[in-house]
PDB file of C-alpha atoms and ligand atoms in Angstrom:
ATOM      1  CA  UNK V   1       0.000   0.000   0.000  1.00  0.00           C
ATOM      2  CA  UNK V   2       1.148   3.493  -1.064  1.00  0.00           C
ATOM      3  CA  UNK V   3      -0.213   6.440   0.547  1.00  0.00           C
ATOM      4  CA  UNK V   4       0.111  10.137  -0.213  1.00  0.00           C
ATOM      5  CA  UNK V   5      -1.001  13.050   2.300  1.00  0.00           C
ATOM      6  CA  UNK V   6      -1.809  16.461   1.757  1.00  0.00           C
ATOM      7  CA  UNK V   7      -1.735  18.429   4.924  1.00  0.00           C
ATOM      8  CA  UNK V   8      -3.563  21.024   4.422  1.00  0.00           C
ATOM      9  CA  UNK V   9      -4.885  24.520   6.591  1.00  0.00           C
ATOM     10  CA  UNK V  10      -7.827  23.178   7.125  1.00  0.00           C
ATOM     11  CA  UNK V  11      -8.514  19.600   6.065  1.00  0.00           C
ATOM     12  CA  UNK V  12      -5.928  16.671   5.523  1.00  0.00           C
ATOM     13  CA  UNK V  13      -6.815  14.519   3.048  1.00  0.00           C
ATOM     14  CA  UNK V  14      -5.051  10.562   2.287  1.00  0.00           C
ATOM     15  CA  UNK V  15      -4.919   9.151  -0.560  1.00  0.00           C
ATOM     16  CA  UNK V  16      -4.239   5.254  -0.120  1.00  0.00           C
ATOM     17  CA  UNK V  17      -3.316   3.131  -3.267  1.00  0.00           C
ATOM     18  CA  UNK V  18      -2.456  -0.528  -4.251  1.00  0.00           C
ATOM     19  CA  UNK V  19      -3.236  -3.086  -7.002  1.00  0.00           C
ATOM     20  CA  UNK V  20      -6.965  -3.447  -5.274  1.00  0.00           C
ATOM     21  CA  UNK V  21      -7.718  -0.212  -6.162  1.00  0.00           C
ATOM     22  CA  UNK V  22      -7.548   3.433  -3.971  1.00  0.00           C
ATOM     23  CA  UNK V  23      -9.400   5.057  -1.279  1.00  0.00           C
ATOM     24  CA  UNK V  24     -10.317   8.682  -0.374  1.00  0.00           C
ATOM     25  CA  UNK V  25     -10.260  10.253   3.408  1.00  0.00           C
ATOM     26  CA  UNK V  26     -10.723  13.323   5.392  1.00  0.00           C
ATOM     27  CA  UNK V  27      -9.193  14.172   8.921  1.00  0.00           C
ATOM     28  CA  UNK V  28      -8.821  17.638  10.259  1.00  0.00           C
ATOM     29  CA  UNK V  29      -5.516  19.301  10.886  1.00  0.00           C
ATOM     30  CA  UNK V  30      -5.997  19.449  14.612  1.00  0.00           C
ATOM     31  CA  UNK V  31      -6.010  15.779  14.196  1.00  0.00           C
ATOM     32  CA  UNK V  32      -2.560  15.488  13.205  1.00  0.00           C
ATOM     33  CA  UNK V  33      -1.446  13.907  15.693  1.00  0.00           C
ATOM     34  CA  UNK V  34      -4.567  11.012  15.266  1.00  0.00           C
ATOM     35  CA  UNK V  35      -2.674  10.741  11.656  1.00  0.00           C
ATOM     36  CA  UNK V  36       0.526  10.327  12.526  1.00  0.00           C
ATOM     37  CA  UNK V  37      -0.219   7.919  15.518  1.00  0.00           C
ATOM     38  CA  UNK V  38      -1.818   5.549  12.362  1.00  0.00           C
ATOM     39  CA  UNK V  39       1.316   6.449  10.328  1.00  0.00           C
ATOM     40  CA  UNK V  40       3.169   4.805  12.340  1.00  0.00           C
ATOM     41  CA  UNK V  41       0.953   1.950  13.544  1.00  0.00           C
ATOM     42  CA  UNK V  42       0.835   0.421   9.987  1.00  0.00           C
ATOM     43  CA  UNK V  43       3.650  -0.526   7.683  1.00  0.00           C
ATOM     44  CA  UNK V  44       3.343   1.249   4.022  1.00  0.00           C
ATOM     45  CA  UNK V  45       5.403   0.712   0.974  1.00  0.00           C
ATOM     46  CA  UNK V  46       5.996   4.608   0.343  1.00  0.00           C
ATOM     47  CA  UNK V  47       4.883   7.391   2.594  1.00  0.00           C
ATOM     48  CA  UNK V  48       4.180  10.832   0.359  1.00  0.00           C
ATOM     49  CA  UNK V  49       3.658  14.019   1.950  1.00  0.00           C
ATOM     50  CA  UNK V  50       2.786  17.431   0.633  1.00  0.00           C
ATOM     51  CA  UNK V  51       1.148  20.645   2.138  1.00  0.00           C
ATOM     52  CA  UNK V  52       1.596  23.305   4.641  1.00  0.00           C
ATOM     53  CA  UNK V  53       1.583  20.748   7.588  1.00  0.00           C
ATOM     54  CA  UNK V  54       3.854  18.126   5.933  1.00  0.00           C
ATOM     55  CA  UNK V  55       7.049  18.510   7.555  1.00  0.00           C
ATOM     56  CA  UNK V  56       4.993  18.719  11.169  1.00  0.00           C
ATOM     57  CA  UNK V  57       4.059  14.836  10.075  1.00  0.00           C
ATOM     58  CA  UNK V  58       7.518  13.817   8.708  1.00  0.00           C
ATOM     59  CA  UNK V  59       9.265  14.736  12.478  1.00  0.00           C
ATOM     60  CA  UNK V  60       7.110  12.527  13.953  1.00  0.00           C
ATOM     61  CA  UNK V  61       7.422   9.455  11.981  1.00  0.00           C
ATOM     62  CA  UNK V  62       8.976   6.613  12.844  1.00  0.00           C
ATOM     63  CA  UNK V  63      10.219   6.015   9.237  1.00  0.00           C
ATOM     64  CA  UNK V  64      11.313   7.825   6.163  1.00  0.00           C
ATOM     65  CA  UNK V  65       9.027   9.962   4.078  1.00  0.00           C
ATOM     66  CA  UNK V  66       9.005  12.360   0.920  1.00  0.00           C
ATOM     67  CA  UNK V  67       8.341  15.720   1.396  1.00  0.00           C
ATOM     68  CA  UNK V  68       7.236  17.498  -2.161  1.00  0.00           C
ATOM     69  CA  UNK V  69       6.153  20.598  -3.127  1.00  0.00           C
ATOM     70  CA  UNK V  70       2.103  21.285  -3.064  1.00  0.00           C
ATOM     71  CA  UNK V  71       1.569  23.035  -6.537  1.00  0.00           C
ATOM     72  CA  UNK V  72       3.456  20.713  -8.307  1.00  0.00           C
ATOM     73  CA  UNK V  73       1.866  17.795  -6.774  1.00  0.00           C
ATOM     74  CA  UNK V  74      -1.494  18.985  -7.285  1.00  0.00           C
ATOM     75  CA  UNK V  75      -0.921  19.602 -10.728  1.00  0.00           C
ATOM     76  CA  UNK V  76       0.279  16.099 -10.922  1.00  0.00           C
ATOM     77  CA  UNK V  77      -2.905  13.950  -9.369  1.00  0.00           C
ATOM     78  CA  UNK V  78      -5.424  16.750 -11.086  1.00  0.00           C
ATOM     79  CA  UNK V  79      -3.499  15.664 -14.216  1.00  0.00           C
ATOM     80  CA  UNK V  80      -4.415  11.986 -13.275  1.00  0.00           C
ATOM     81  CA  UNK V  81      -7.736  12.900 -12.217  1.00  0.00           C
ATOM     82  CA  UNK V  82      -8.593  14.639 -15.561  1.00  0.00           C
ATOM     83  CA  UNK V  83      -8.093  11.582 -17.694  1.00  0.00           C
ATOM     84  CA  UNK V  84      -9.789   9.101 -15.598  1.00  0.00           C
ATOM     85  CA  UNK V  85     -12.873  11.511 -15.714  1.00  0.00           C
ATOM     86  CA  UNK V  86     -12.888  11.533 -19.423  1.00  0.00           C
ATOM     87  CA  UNK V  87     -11.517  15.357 -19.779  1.00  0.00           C
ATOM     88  CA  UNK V  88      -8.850  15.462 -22.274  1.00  0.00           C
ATOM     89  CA  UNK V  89      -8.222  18.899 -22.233  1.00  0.00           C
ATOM     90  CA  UNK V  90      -4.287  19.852 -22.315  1.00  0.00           C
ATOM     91  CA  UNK V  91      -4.291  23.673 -21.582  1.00  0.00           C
ATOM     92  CA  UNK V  92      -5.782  24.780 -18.264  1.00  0.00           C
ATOM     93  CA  UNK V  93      -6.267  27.033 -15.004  1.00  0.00           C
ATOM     94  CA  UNK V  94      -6.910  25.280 -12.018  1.00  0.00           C
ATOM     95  CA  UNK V  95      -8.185  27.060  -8.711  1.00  0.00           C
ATOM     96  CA  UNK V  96      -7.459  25.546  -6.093  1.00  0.00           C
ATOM     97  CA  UNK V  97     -10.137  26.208  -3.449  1.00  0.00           C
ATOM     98  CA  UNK V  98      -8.824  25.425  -0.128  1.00  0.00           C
ATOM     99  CA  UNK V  99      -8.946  27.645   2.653  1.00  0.00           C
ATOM    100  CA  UNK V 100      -8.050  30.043   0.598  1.00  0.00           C
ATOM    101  CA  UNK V 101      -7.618  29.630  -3.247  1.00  0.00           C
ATOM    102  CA  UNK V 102      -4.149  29.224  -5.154  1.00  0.00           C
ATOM    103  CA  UNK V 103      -4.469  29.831  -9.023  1.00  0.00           C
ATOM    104  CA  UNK V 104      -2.231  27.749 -11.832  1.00  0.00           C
ATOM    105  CA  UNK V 105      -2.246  27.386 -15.204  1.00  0.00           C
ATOM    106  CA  UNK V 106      -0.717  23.841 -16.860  1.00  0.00           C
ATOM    107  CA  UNK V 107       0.723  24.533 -19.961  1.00  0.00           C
ATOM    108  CA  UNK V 108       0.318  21.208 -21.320  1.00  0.00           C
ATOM    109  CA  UNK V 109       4.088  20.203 -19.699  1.00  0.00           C
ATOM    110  CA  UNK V 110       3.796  21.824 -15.600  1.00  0.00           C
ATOM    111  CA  UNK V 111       2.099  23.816 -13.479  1.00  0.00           C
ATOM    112  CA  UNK V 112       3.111  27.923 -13.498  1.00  0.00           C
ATOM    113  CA  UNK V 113       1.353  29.427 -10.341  1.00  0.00           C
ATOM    114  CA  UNK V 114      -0.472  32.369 -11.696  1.00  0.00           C
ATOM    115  CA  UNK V 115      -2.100  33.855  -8.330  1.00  0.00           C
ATOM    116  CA  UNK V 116      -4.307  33.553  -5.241  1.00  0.00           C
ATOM    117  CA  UNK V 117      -6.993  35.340  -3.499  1.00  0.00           C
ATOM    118  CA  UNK V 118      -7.792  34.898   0.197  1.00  0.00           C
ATOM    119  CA  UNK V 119     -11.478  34.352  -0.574  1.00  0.00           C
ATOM    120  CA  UNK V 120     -12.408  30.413  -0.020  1.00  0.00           C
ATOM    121  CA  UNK V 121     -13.521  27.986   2.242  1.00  0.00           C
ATOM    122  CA  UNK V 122     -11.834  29.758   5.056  1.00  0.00           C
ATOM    123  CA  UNK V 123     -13.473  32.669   4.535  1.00  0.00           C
ATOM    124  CA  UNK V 124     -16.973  30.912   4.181  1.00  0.00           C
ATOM    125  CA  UNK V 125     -16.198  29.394   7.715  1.00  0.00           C
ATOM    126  CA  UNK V 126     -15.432  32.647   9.543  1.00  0.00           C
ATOM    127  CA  UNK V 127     -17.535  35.072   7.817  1.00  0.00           C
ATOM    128  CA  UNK V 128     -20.202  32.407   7.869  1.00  0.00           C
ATOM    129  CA  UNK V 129     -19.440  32.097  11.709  1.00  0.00           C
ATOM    130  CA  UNK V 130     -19.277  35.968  12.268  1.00  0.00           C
ATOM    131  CA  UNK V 131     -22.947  36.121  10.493  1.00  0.00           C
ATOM    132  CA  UNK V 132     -24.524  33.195  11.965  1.00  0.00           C
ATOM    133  CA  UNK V 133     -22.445  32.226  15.357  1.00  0.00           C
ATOM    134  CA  UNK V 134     -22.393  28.161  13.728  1.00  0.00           C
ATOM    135  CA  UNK V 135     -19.172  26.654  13.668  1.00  0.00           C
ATOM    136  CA  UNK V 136     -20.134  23.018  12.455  1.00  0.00           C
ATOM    137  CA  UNK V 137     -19.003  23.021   8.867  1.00  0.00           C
ATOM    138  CA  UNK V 138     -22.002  20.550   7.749  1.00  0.00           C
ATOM    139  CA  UNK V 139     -25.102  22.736   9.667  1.00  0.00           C
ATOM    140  CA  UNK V 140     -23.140  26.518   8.090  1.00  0.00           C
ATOM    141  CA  UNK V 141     -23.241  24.964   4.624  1.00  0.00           C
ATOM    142  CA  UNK V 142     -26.213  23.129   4.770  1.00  0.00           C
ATOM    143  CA  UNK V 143     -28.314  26.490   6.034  1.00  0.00           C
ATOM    144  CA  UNK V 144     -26.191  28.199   2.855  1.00  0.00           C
ATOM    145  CA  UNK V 145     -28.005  26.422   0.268  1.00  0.00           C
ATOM    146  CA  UNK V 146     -31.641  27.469   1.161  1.00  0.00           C
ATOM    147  CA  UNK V 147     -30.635  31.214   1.309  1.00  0.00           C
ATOM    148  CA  UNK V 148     -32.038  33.550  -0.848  1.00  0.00           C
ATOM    149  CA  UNK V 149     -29.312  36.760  -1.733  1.00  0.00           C
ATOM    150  CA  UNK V 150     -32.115  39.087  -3.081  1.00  0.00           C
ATOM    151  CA  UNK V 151     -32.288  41.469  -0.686  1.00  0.00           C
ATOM    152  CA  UNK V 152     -28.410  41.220   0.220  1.00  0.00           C
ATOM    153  CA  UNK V 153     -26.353  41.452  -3.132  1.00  0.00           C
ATOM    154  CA  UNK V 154     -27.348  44.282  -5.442  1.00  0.00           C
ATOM    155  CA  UNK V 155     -27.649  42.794  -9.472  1.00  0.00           C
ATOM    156  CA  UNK V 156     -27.110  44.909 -12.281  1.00  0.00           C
ATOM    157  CA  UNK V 157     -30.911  44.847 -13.082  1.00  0.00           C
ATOM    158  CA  UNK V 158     -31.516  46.515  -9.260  1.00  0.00           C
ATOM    159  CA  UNK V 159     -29.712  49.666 -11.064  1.00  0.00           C
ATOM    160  CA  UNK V 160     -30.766  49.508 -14.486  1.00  0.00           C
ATOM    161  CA  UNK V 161     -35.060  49.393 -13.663  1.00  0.00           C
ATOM    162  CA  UNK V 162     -36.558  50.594 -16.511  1.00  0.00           C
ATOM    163  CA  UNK V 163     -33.973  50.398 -18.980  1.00  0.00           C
ATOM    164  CA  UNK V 164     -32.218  47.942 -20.736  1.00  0.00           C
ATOM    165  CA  UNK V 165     -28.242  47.415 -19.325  1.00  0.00           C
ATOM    166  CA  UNK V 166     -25.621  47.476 -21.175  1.00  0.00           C
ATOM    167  CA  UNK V 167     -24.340  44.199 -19.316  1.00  0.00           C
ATOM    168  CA  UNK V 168     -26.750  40.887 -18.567  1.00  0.00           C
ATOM    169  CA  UNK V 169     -29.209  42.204 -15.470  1.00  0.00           C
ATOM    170  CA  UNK V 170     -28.351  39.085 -13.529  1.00  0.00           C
ATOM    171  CA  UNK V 171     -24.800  39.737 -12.874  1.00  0.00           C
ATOM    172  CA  UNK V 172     -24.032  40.652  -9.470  1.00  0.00           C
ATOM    173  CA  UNK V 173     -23.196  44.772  -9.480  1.00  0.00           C
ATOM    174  CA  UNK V 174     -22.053  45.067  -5.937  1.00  0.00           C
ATOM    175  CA  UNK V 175     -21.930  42.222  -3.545  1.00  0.00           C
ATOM    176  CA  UNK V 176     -23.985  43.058   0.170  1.00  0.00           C
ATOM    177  CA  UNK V 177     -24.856  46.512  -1.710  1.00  0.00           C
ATOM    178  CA  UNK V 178     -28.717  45.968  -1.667  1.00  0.00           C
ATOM    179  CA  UNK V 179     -28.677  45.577   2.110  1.00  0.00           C
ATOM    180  CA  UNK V 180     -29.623  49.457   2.690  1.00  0.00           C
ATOM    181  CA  UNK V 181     -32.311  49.231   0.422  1.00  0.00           C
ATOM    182  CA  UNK V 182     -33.800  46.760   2.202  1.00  0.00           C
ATOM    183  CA  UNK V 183     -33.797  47.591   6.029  1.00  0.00           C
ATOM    184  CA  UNK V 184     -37.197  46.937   6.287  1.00  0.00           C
ATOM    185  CA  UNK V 185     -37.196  42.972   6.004  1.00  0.00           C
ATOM    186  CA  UNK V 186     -35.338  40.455   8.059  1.00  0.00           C
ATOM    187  CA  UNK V 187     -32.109  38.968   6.929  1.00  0.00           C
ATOM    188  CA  UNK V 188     -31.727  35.533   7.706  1.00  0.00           C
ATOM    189  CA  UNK V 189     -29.097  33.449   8.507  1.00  0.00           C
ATOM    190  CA  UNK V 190     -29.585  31.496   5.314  1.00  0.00           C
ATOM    191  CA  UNK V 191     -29.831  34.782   3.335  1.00  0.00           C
ATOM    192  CA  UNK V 192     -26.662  35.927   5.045  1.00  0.00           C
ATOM    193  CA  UNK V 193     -24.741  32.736   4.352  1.00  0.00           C
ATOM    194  CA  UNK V 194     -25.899  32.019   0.375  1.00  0.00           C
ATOM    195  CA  UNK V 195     -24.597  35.727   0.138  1.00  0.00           C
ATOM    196  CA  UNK V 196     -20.874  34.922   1.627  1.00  0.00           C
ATOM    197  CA  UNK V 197     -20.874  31.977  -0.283  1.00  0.00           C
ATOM    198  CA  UNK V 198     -22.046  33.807  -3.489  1.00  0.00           C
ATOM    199  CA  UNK V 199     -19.216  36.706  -2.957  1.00  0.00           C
ATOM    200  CA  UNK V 200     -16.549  33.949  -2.463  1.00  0.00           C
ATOM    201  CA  UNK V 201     -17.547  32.120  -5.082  1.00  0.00           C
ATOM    202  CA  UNK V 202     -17.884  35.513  -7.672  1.00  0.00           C
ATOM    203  CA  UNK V 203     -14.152  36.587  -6.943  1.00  0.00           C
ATOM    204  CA  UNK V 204     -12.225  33.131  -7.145  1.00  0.00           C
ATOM    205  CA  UNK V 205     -14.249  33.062 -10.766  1.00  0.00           C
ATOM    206  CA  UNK V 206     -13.536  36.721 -11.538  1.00  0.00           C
ATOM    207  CA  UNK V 207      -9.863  36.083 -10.954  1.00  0.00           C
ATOM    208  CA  UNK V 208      -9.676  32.604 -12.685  1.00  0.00           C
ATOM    209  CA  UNK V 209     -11.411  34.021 -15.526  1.00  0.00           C
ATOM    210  CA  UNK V 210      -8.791  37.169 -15.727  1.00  0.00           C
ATOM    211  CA  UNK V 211      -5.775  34.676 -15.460  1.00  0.00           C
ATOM    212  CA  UNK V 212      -7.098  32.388 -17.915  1.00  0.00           C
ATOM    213  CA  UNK V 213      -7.963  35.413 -20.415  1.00  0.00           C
ATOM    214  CA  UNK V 214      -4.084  36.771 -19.866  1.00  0.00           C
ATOM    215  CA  UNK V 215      -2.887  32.594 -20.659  1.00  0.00           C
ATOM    216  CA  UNK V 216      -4.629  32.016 -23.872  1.00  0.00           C
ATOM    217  CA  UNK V 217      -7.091  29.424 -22.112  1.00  0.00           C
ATOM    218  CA  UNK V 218     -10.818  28.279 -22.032  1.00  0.00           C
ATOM    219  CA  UNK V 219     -10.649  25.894 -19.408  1.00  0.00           C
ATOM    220  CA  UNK V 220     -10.934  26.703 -16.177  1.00  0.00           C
ATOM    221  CA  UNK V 221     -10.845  23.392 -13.585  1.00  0.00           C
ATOM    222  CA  UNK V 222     -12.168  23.754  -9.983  1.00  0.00           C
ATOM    223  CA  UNK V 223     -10.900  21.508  -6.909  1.00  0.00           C
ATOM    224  CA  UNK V 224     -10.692  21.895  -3.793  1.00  0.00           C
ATOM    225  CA  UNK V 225     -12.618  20.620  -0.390  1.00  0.00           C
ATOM    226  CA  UNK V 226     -14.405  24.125  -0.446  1.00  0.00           C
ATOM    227  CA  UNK V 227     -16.973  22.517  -2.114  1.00  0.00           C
ATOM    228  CA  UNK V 228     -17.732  19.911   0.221  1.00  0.00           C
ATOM    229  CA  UNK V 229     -21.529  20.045   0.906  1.00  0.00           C
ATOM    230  CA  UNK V 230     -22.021  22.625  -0.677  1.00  0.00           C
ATOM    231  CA  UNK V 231     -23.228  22.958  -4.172  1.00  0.00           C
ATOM    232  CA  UNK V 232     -24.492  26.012  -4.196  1.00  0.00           C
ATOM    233  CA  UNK V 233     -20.931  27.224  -4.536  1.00  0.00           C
ATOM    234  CA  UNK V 234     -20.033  25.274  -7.532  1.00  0.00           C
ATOM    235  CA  UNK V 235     -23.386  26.397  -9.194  1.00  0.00           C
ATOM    236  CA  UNK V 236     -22.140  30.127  -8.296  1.00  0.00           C
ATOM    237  CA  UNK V 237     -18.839  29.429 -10.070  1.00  0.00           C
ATOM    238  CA  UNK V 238     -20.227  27.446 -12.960  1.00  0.00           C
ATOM    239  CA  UNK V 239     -22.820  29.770 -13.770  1.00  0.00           C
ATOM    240  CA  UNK V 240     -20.543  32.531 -13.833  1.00  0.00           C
ATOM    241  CA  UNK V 241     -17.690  31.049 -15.724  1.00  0.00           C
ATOM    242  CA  UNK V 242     -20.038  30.238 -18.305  1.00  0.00           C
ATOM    243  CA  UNK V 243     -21.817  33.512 -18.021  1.00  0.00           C
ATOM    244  CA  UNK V 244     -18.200  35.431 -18.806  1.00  0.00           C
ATOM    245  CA  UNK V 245     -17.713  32.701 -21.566  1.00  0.00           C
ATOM    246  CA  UNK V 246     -15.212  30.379 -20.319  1.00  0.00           C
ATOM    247  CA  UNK V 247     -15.691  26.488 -19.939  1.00  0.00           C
ATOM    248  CA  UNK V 248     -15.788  25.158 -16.248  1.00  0.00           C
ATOM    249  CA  UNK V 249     -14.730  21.951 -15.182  1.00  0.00           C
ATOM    250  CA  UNK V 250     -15.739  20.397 -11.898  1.00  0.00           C
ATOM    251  CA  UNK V 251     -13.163  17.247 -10.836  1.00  0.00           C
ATOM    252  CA  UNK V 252     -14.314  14.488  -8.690  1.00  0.00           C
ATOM    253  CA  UNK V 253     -12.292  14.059  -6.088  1.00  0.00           C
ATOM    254  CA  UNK V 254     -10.689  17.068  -6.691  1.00  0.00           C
ATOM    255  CA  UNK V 255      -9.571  18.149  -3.406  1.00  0.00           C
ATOM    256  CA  UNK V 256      -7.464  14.992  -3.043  1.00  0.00           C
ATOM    257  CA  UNK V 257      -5.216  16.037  -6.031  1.00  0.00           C
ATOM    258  CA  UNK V 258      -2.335  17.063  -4.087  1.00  0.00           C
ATOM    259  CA  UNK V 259      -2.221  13.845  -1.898  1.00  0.00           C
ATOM    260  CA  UNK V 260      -2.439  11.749  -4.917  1.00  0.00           C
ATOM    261  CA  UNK V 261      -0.332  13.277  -7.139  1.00  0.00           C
ATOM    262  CA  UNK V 262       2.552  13.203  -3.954  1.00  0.00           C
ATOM    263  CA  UNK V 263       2.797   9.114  -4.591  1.00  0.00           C
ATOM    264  CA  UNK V 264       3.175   9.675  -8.067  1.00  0.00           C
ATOM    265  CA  UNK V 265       5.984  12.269  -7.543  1.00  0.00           C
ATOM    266  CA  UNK V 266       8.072   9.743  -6.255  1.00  0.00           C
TER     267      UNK V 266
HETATM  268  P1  LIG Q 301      -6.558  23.180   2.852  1.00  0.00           P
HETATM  269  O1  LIG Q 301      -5.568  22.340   2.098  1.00  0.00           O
HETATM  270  O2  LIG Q 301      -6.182  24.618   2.936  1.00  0.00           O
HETATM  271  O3  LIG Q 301      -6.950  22.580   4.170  1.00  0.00           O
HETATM  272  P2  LIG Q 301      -8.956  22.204   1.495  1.00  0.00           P
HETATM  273  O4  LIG Q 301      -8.959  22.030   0.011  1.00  0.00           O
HETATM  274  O5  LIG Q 301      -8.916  20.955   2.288  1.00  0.00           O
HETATM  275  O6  LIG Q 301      -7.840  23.227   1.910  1.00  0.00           O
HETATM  276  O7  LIG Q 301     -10.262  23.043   1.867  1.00  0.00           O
HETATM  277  C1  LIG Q 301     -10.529  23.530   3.157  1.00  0.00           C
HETATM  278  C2  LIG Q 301     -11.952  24.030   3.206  1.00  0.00           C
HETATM  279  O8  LIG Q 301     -12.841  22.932   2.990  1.00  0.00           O
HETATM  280  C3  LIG Q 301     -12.405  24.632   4.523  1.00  0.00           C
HETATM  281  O9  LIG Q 301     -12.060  25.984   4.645  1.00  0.00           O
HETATM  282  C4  LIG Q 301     -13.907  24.411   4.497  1.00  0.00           C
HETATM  283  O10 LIG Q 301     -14.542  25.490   3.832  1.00  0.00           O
HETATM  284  C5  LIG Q 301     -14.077  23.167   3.632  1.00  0.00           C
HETATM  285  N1  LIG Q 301     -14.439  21.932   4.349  1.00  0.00           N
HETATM  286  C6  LIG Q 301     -14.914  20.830   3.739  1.00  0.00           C
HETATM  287  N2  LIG Q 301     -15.196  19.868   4.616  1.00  0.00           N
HETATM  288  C7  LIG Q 301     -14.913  20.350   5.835  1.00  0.00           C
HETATM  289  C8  LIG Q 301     -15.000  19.824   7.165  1.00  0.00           C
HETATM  290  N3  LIG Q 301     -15.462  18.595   7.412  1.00  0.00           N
HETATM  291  N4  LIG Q 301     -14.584  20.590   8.197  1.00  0.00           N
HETATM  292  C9  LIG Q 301     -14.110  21.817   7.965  1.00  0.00           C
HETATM  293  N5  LIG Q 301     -14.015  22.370   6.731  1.00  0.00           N
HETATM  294  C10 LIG Q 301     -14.403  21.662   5.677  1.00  0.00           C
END
């Protein structure tokens, strides 16, 4: 058995792999120590680590592991990922949407990182906390999806009332910016959260959309555990990236990229 770990910010996620196929797992970083206990319990044929928290789990082994760099190993399983999933596409950006979101594009050979934005899953957490007081990841995304951003998030057709805009009415014109006009009705938590999540979800496409533009690309591929349990953020980001003319692609799996692709570094 191979396995590969990405330890991430938030999440860490294990890849494990042999002949009889591979599994997919979650723990939380401030289980570390849980991981590393079961590291070191089991005998492996090649230990893999990437992410921020790697070299935190490779001082507390009890035998040798790889250490390799997160971008490139993402690239590397997303790479894998693509193909098994039937995309054949050879140009892309990929946004990585952890807690917060890393931006690449793969040139058909590597990975070139091509920027980040803070806004991501850690942001849905603690905005989504400061707005609602939940801290349970499943109950804060789960109350996200029946929110209605109406009276939160001022569109384009909000401005333009009786005439036609220049630009489709549907597109957000300022995120939050119809809250003054509507002090008069209650915002709910829901309403509060599908809001945060829509913002979030408006910049990472915004910027993977401007990076892909400036690379010559169509394809832009998501991954990332942000979208865990919750779909309405990939609809946000799908929506949009087709809205602006760009082709979205949404990987299975996605968010283990990194811990795969670290075996396959090797
Ligand atoms: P990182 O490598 O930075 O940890 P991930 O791709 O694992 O990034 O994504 C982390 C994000 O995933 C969190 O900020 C949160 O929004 C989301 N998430 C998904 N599942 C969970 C969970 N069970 N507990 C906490 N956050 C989760």
């Amino acid at each position: 058995m191979k396995v590969g770990i990405d330890a991430g910010g938030t999440l860490i996620k294990i890849v494990q792999e042999s002949q009889q196929g591979r599994s997919y797992e979650t723990e939380l970083t401030t289980n570390i120590s849980e991981v590393i206990a079961w590291l070191n319990a089991n005998t492996f044929e090649s230990i893999s680590l990437t992410g921020g928290n790697a070299g935190v789990i490779a001082e507390n082994l009890n035998t040798e592991a790889k250490i390799f760099v997160e971008f490139d190993a993402s690239s590397k399983g997303l790479g894998m990922l693509l193909k098994e999933q039937g995309h054949h596409i050879n140009e892309y950006i990929f946004a990585n949407v952890g807690t917060g979101t890393s931006l690449h594009f793969f040139d058909g050979q590597q990975q070139h990182r091509v920027g980040g934005v803070g806004t991501g899953g850690g942001m849905i957490q603690g905005l989504g906390y400061l707005l609602s007081q939940i801290t349970d990841y499943e109950a804060l995304t789960n109350l996200a999806q029946s929110g209605d951003r109406d009276t939160i998030d001022l569109k384009v057709k909000h401005i333009y009332k009786d005439t036609e805009p220049p630009i489709p009415g549907e597109l957000t014109a300022a995120n939050f910016g119809n809250v003054l006009h509507n002090l008069d009705v209650e915002f709910s938590p829901a309403n509060k959260l599908a809001s945060v999540v829509g913002i979030v979800g408006e910049v990472i496409t915004t910027m993977a959309i401007t990076v892909a533009r400036e690379n010559k690309t169509e394809n832009v591929v998501y991954i990332g555990s942000s979208f865990n349990n919750n779909p309405l953020l990939r609809e946000v980001i799908e929506d949009y990236t087709v809205l602006r003319g760009f082709k979205p692609f949404y990987i299975e799996n996605g968010a283990f990229s990194g811990a795969l692709g670290a075996i396959y570094l090797s």
